[in-house]
């Protein structure tokens, strides 16, 4: 028996994933996308390996397996590691098309946000998954900006990502290899587009990289999860509900998690936040850290990075560290300011987890 119709507004990772999960369960899903096709928003296409707990990404959509990293501060190598599977660089437009194969996609098809009556036809359920288009008019101050392009990078090693920190920027640069000497190179943080573009050009010049693709830019919401978003009569998921890790700006994996949790609510009535307690807790914890480094001096930002091992920094950025380990790390640190922030992160994570109960 075919289940009722669902209309999803937005065909990004959250909306496309929800369509996929619901279509597998017998729902008729129509997805409305304002852009000409899905996947046009600027994105690094890097997804950490824990995404496999939520969704099996088809091998032919994986551009590269990430099995190495190098992390720099002010041009100095802080640490590196190789061998362990850390994640995937995916063909994001291709992944969205695959997720939408069993649903009807209408694009371009702008829809007035949150209004049932604005949809072309009546639906049993409406879900908003419009990313920054939802929060931009409401909380435009709670965001970072990102600028990137595809470059020819002679030193880009397949499967090895590079993260470059600058103590004078609350943000970071990235080099995500695409193969054949090409890489997505970008910078994001608390700065205007003009400054970020100039920084990107200077960084690319330092790498000896040649730009071969257009510059892309996008705002990224880092204001934390709206706990009521998934429970409302017109629920929101993905970035529209704040499912973005503030430290890394990663949105694909938490968006998929929010979509899967909402699919469970629609099909079986399970409270979606009960399935997202860990994600919500870590987004809250990362927001505390981001606010602390934003308030701090350049020297404090450098001390945070130097006081943590690179493995610990990766665990913090991915939201894959236990709170007990975080507390243990705080107890071992001599830098009181950094240790205090880590304890505040634990407190924020526990508070957020309680609110999801």
Coordinates of C-alpha atoms in Angstrom, one line a residue:
X1 CA 0.0 0.0 0.0
X2 CA 1.4 3.4 -1.0
X3 CA 1.7 5.8 1.9
X4 CA 0.6 9.5 1.8
X5 CA 2.4 12.3 0.0
X6 CA 5.2 14.3 1.5
X7 CA 6.5 17.6 0.1
X8 CA 10.1 18.5 0.9
X9 CA 11.3 22.0 0.2
X10 CA 15.0 21.9 -0.6
X11 CA 17.1 19.3 -2.4
X12 CA 20.3 19.6 -0.5
X13 CA 21.8 16.7 1.7
X14 CA 18.9 17.0 4.3
X15 CA 16.0 17.2 1.8
X16 CA 17.4 14.6 -0.6
X17 CA 18.2 12.2 2.3
X18 CA 14.7 12.5 3.7
X19 CA 13.2 11.8 0.3
X20 CA 15.4 8.7 0.1
X21 CA 14.6 7.3 3.5
X22 CA 10.8 8.0 3.0
X23 CA 10.7 6.6 -0.5
X24 CA 12.3 3.3 0.8
X25 CA 9.4 3.1 3.2
X26 CA 6.7 3.5 0.6
X27 CA 6.0 7.3 0.7
X28 CA 5.4 9.4 -2.4
X29 CA 7.8 12.3 -2.1
X30 CA 8.0 15.5 -4.2
X31 CA 11.1 17.7 -3.7
X32 CA 11.0 21.4 -4.6
X33 CA 14.4 23.0 -5.3
X34 CA 14.8 26.7 -6.0
X35 CA 18.1 26.2 -7.9
X36 CA 18.3 24.8 -11.4
X37 CA 19.7 21.5 -10.0
X38 CA 20.8 20.1 -6.7
X39 CA 24.3 20.5 -5.4
X40 CA 25.2 24.0 -6.6
X41 CA 25.9 25.4 -3.2
X42 CA 29.7 25.7 -2.5
X43 CA 30.9 22.7 -0.5
X44 CA 34.2 20.9 0.1
X45 CA 32.5 17.5 -0.6
X46 CA 34.4 15.9 2.4
X47 CA 32.3 13.6 4.6
X48 CA 33.8 11.9 7.6
X49 CA 33.7 8.1 7.7
X50 CA 31.0 7.8 10.5
X51 CA 28.5 8.8 7.8
X52 CA 28.4 5.0 7.0
X53 CA 26.4 4.5 10.2
X54 CA 23.6 6.5 8.5
X55 CA 23.9 5.8 4.8
X56 CA 25.9 3.6 2.5
X57 CA 27.4 5.9 -0.2
X58 CA 27.7 4.0 -3.5
X59 CA 31.3 3.4 -4.4
X60 CA 31.0 5.1 -7.8
X61 CA 30.1 8.3 -6.0
X62 CA 33.3 8.3 -3.9
X63 CA 36.0 10.4 -5.6
X64 CA 38.6 9.5 -3.0
X65 CA 38.9 7.7 0.3
X66 CA 40.6 10.0 2.8
X67 CA 43.4 8.0 4.6
X68 CA 45.8 10.8 5.5
X69 CA 45.9 14.3 6.9
X70 CA 48.4 17.1 7.5
X71 CA 47.6 20.0 9.9
X72 CA 49.4 23.3 9.9
X73 CA 49.5 26.4 12.1
X74 CA 51.0 29.6 10.7
X75 CA 52.7 27.6 8.0
X76 CA 54.3 25.1 10.5
X77 CA 53.3 21.4 10.3
X78 CA 51.6 20.5 13.6
X79 CA 51.0 16.9 12.9
X80 CA 50.2 14.3 10.2
X81 CA 48.8 10.8 10.0
X82 CA 48.3 8.1 7.4
X83 CA 46.6 4.8 6.9
X84 CA 43.3 4.9 8.8
X85 CA 40.1 5.5 6.8
X86 CA 38.9 9.0 7.9
X87 CA 36.3 9.8 5.4
X88 CA 35.3 10.3 1.8
X89 CA 35.5 13.0 -0.8
X90 CA 32.2 12.5 -2.6
X91 CA 30.6 13.6 -5.8
X92 CA 28.0 15.7 -4.0
X93 CA 25.8 16.5 -7.0
X94 CA 25.9 12.9 -8.0
X95 CA 25.0 11.8 -4.5
X96 CA 22.0 14.1 -4.3
X97 CA 20.8 12.8 -7.7
X98 CA 21.1 9.2 -6.4
X99 CA 19.2 10.0 -3.2
X100 CA 16.4 11.6 -5.3
X101 CA 16.0 8.8 -7.8
X102 CA 12.9 7.4 -6.2
X103 CA 11.2 10.7 -5.7
X104 CA 9.9 13.5 -8.0
X105 CA 12.2 16.5 -8.2
X106 CA 10.9 19.8 -9.4
X107 CA 13.7 22.3 -10.1
X108 CA 13.8 25.2 -10.4
X109 CA 10.7 25.6 -8.2
X110 CA 11.0 28.3 -5.5
X111 CA 8.5 27.9 -2.7
X112 CA 7.5 30.4 -0.1
X113 CA 9.1 29.0 3.0
X114 CA 7.0 27.4 5.7
X115 CA 3.6 28.1 4.1
X116 CA 1.5 25.0 3.2
X117 CA -0.8 27.1 1.0
X118 CA 2.1 28.1 -1.2
X119 CA 2.7 24.6 -2.4
X120 CA 1.4 23.7 -5.9
X121 CA -0.9 21.1 -4.5
X122 CA -2.1 19.9 -1.1
X123 CA 0.1 17.5 0.8
X124 CA -0.2 15.3 3.8
X125 CA 3.1 16.6 5.2
X126 CA 5.5 19.4 4.4
X127 CA 9.1 19.5 5.5
X128 CA 11.5 22.5 5.1
X129 CA 15.1 21.7 4.2
X130 CA 16.2 25.0 2.7
X131 CA 19.6 25.4 4.4
X132 CA 20.7 29.0 4.9
X133 CA 17.7 30.4 3.0
X134 CA 15.6 29.7 6.1
X135 CA 17.8 31.3 8.8
X136 CA 19.5 34.1 6.9
X137 CA 16.7 36.7 7.3
X138 CA 16.2 35.7 11.0
X139 CA 19.7 35.1 12.4
X140 CA 22.1 36.5 9.9
X141 CA 24.7 37.3 12.5
X142 CA 25.2 33.6 13.5
X143 CA 27.2 32.5 10.5
X144 CA 30.6 32.2 8.9
X145 CA 31.4 32.6 5.2
X146 CA 33.4 30.3 3.0
X147 CA 35.1 30.8 -0.4
X148 CA 36.7 28.1 -2.5
X149 CA 37.6 26.9 -6.1
X150 CA 39.1 24.0 -7.9
X151 CA 42.9 24.4 -8.4
X152 CA 45.7 22.5 -10.0
X153 CA 48.0 21.8 -7.0
X154 CA 51.2 20.1 -7.8
X155 CA 51.7 18.9 -4.2
X156 CA 48.2 17.5 -3.7
X157 CA 48.5 13.9 -2.6
X158 CA 45.5 11.7 -3.4
X159 CA 43.6 10.7 -0.3
X160 CA 45.5 13.2 2.0
X161 CA 43.6 16.3 3.2
X162 CA 45.4 19.4 4.5
X163 CA 44.0 21.9 7.0
X164 CA 45.9 25.1 7.5
X165 CA 45.2 27.4 10.5
X166 CA 46.2 31.0 10.9
X167 CA 46.1 32.5 14.4
X168 CA 44.9 35.8 12.9
X169 CA 41.8 34.1 11.4
X170 CA 38.9 32.5 13.3
X171 CA 38.6 29.8 10.6
X172 CA 40.8 27.7 8.5
X173 CA 42.1 26.9 5.0
X174 CA 41.6 23.5 3.3
X175 CA 43.0 21.4 0.5
X176 CA 40.8 18.5 -0.5
X177 CA 42.3 16.4 -3.3
X178 CA 40.1 15.4 -6.2
X179 CA 42.7 13.4 -8.1
X180 CA 44.9 14.1 -11.2
X181 CA 46.6 17.0 -9.5
X182 CA 43.4 18.8 -8.8
X183 CA 42.0 19.9 -5.4
X184 CA 39.3 21.9 -3.8
X185 CA 41.1 24.8 -2.0
X186 CA 39.2 27.1 0.2
X187 CA 39.0 29.3 3.3
X188 CA 36.2 29.9 5.7
X189 CA 35.7 31.9 8.9
X190 CA 34.6 35.1 10.5
X191 CA 35.5 37.5 7.7
X192 CA 33.8 39.2 4.8
X193 CA 33.9 37.8 1.3
X194 CA 36.4 40.3 0.1
X195 CA 38.9 39.5 2.8
X196 CA 38.4 35.7 2.3
X197 CA 38.8 36.0 -1.4
X198 CA 42.1 37.9 -0.9
X199 CA 43.2 35.3 1.7
X200 CA 42.4 32.5 -0.7
X201 CA 44.3 34.0 -3.5
X202 CA 47.4 34.6 -1.3
X203 CA 47.1 31.0 0.1
X204 CA 46.8 29.5 -3.4
X205 CA 49.8 31.5 -4.5
X206 CA 51.8 30.2 -1.6
X207 CA 50.9 26.6 -2.6
X208 CA 51.9 27.3 -6.2
X209 CA 48.3 26.4 -7.2
X210 CA 46.5 27.5 -10.4
X211 CA 42.8 28.1 -10.3
X212 CA 40.9 26.2 -13.0
X213 CA 37.4 26.6 -11.7
X214 CA 35.1 29.5 -10.7
X215 CA 35.2 31.0 -7.3
X216 CA 32.3 29.7 -5.1
X217 CA 31.0 31.2 -1.9
X218 CA 28.3 30.5 0.7
X219 CA 27.3 31.4 4.2
X220 CA 27.2 28.6 6.8
X221 CA 25.0 28.7 9.9
X222 CA 26.9 27.9 13.1
X223 CA 24.3 29.1 15.7
X224 CA 23.4 25.7 17.1
X225 CA 20.4 23.4 16.8
X226 CA 16.8 24.7 17.1
X227 CA 15.4 21.9 19.3
X228 CA 11.9 22.6 18.3
X229 CA 12.5 22.4 14.6
X230 CA 12.0 18.7 14.1
X231 CA 8.9 18.5 16.3
X232 CA 6.8 21.2 14.7
X233 CA 3.8 20.7 12.4
X234 CA 6.0 21.9 9.5
X235 CA 9.4 20.5 10.6
X236 CA 12.8 21.7 9.5
X237 CA 15.9 19.6 9.0
X238 CA 19.5 20.0 8.1
X239 CA 21.1 23.5 8.1
X240 CA 17.6 25.0 8.3
X241 CA 17.4 23.5 11.8
X242 CA 21.0 24.2 12.7
X243 CA 22.5 20.8 12.0
X244 CA 26.0 22.0 11.2
X245 CA 29.1 21.3 13.2
X246 CA 30.3 24.9 14.1
X247 CA 34.1 24.1 14.3
X248 CA 34.4 22.4 11.0
X249 CA 31.4 23.8 9.2
X250 CA 30.5 20.2 8.3
X251 CA 26.8 19.9 7.2
X252 CA 26.4 16.8 5.1
X253 CA 26.6 14.2 7.8
X254 CA 24.5 16.0 10.5
X255 CA 21.9 16.9 7.8
X256 CA 21.6 13.2 6.9
X257 CA 21.3 12.3 10.6
X258 CA 18.4 14.8 11.0
X259 CA 16.7 13.5 7.9
X260 CA 16.9 9.9 9.1
X261 CA 15.5 10.9 12.5
X262 CA 12.6 12.8 11.0
X263 CA 11.9 9.8 8.7
X264 CA 11.6 7.7 11.8
X265 CA 9.2 10.2 13.4
X266 CA 7.0 10.3 10.3
X267 CA 6.9 6.5 9.9
X268 CA 6.8 5.3 13.5
X269 CA 6.3 8.3 15.8
X270 CA 9.7 8.1 17.4
X271 CA 10.9 11.4 18.9
X272 CA 13.5 12.6 16.4
X273 CA 15.7 14.2 19.1
X274 CA 16.0 11.0 21.0
X275 CA 18.0 9.7 17.9
X276 CA 20.1 12.8 17.7
X277 CA 21.2 13.3 21.3
X278 CA 24.9 12.8 20.5
X279 CA 24.8 15.1 17.4
X280 CA 22.9 17.9 19.3
X281 CA 25.3 17.6 22.3
X282 CA 28.4 17.9 20.1
X283 CA 27.1 20.8 18.1
X284 CA 26.4 22.6 21.5
X285 CA 29.9 21.8 22.7
X286 CA 31.6 22.9 19.5
X287 CA 29.7 26.2 19.6
X288 CA 31.2 26.9 23.1
X289 CA 34.7 26.3 21.7
X290 CA 34.0 28.5 18.6
X291 CA 32.7 31.3 20.7
X292 CA 35.8 31.1 23.0
X293 CA 38.3 31.2 20.2
X294 CA 36.4 34.0 18.6
X295 CA 36.6 36.1 21.8
X296 CA 40.2 35.1 22.4
X297 CA 43.4 36.7 21.2
X298 CA 45.4 35.2 18.3
X299 CA 47.8 33.8 20.9
X300 CA 45.0 32.0 22.7
X301 CA 43.8 30.5 19.4
X302 CA 47.3 29.3 18.8
X303 CA 47.6 27.9 22.3
X304 CA 44.4 25.9 21.8
X305 CA 45.8 24.2 18.7
X306 CA 49.3 23.6 20.3
X307 CA 47.9 22.2 23.5
X308 CA 45.9 19.5 21.8
X309 CA 47.2 16.6 19.8
X310 CA 46.2 16.5 16.2
X311 CA 44.2 13.4 16.8
X312 CA 42.3 15.1 19.7
X313 CA 41.7 18.1 17.4
X314 CA 40.2 15.8 14.8
X315 CA 38.0 14.1 17.4
X316 CA 36.7 17.5 18.5
X317 CA 36.0 18.7 15.0
X318 CA 34.2 15.4 14.0
X319 CA 32.2 15.2 17.2
X320 CA 33.6 11.7 17.8
X321 CA 35.2 12.2 21.3
X322 CA 33.6 10.9 24.5
X323 CA 32.8 13.5 27.1
X324 CA 34.9 11.5 29.6
X325 CA 37.9 11.7 27.3
X326 CA 37.3 15.4 26.9
X327 CA 37.2 15.9 30.7
X328 CA 40.4 13.8 31.1
X329 CA 42.1 15.9 28.4
X330 CA 41.1 19.1 30.3
X331 CA 42.5 17.7 33.6
X332 CA 45.9 17.0 31.9
X333 CA 46.3 20.4 30.3
X334 CA 48.5 23.0 31.9
X335 CA 47.0 25.9 30.0
X336 CA 44.2 26.9 32.3
X337 CA 42.3 28.9 29.7
X338 CA 42.1 26.0 27.3
X339 CA 41.2 23.5 30.1
X340 CA 38.4 25.8 31.2
X341 CA 36.9 25.9 27.7
X342 CA 37.0 22.1 27.4
X343 CA 35.1 21.8 30.7
X344 CA 32.5 24.4 29.5
X345 CA 32.1 22.2 26.4
X346 CA 31.3 19.2 28.5
X347 CA 28.8 21.2 30.5
X348 CA 27.1 22.5 27.3
X349 CA 27.0 19.0 25.8
X350 CA 25.3 17.6 28.9
X351 CA 22.8 20.4 29.0
X352 CA 21.9 19.9 25.3
X353 CA 21.6 16.1 25.8
X354 CA 19.2 16.7 28.7
X355 CA 17.0 19.0 26.6
X356 CA 16.6 16.2 24.0
X357 CA 15.3 13.7 26.6

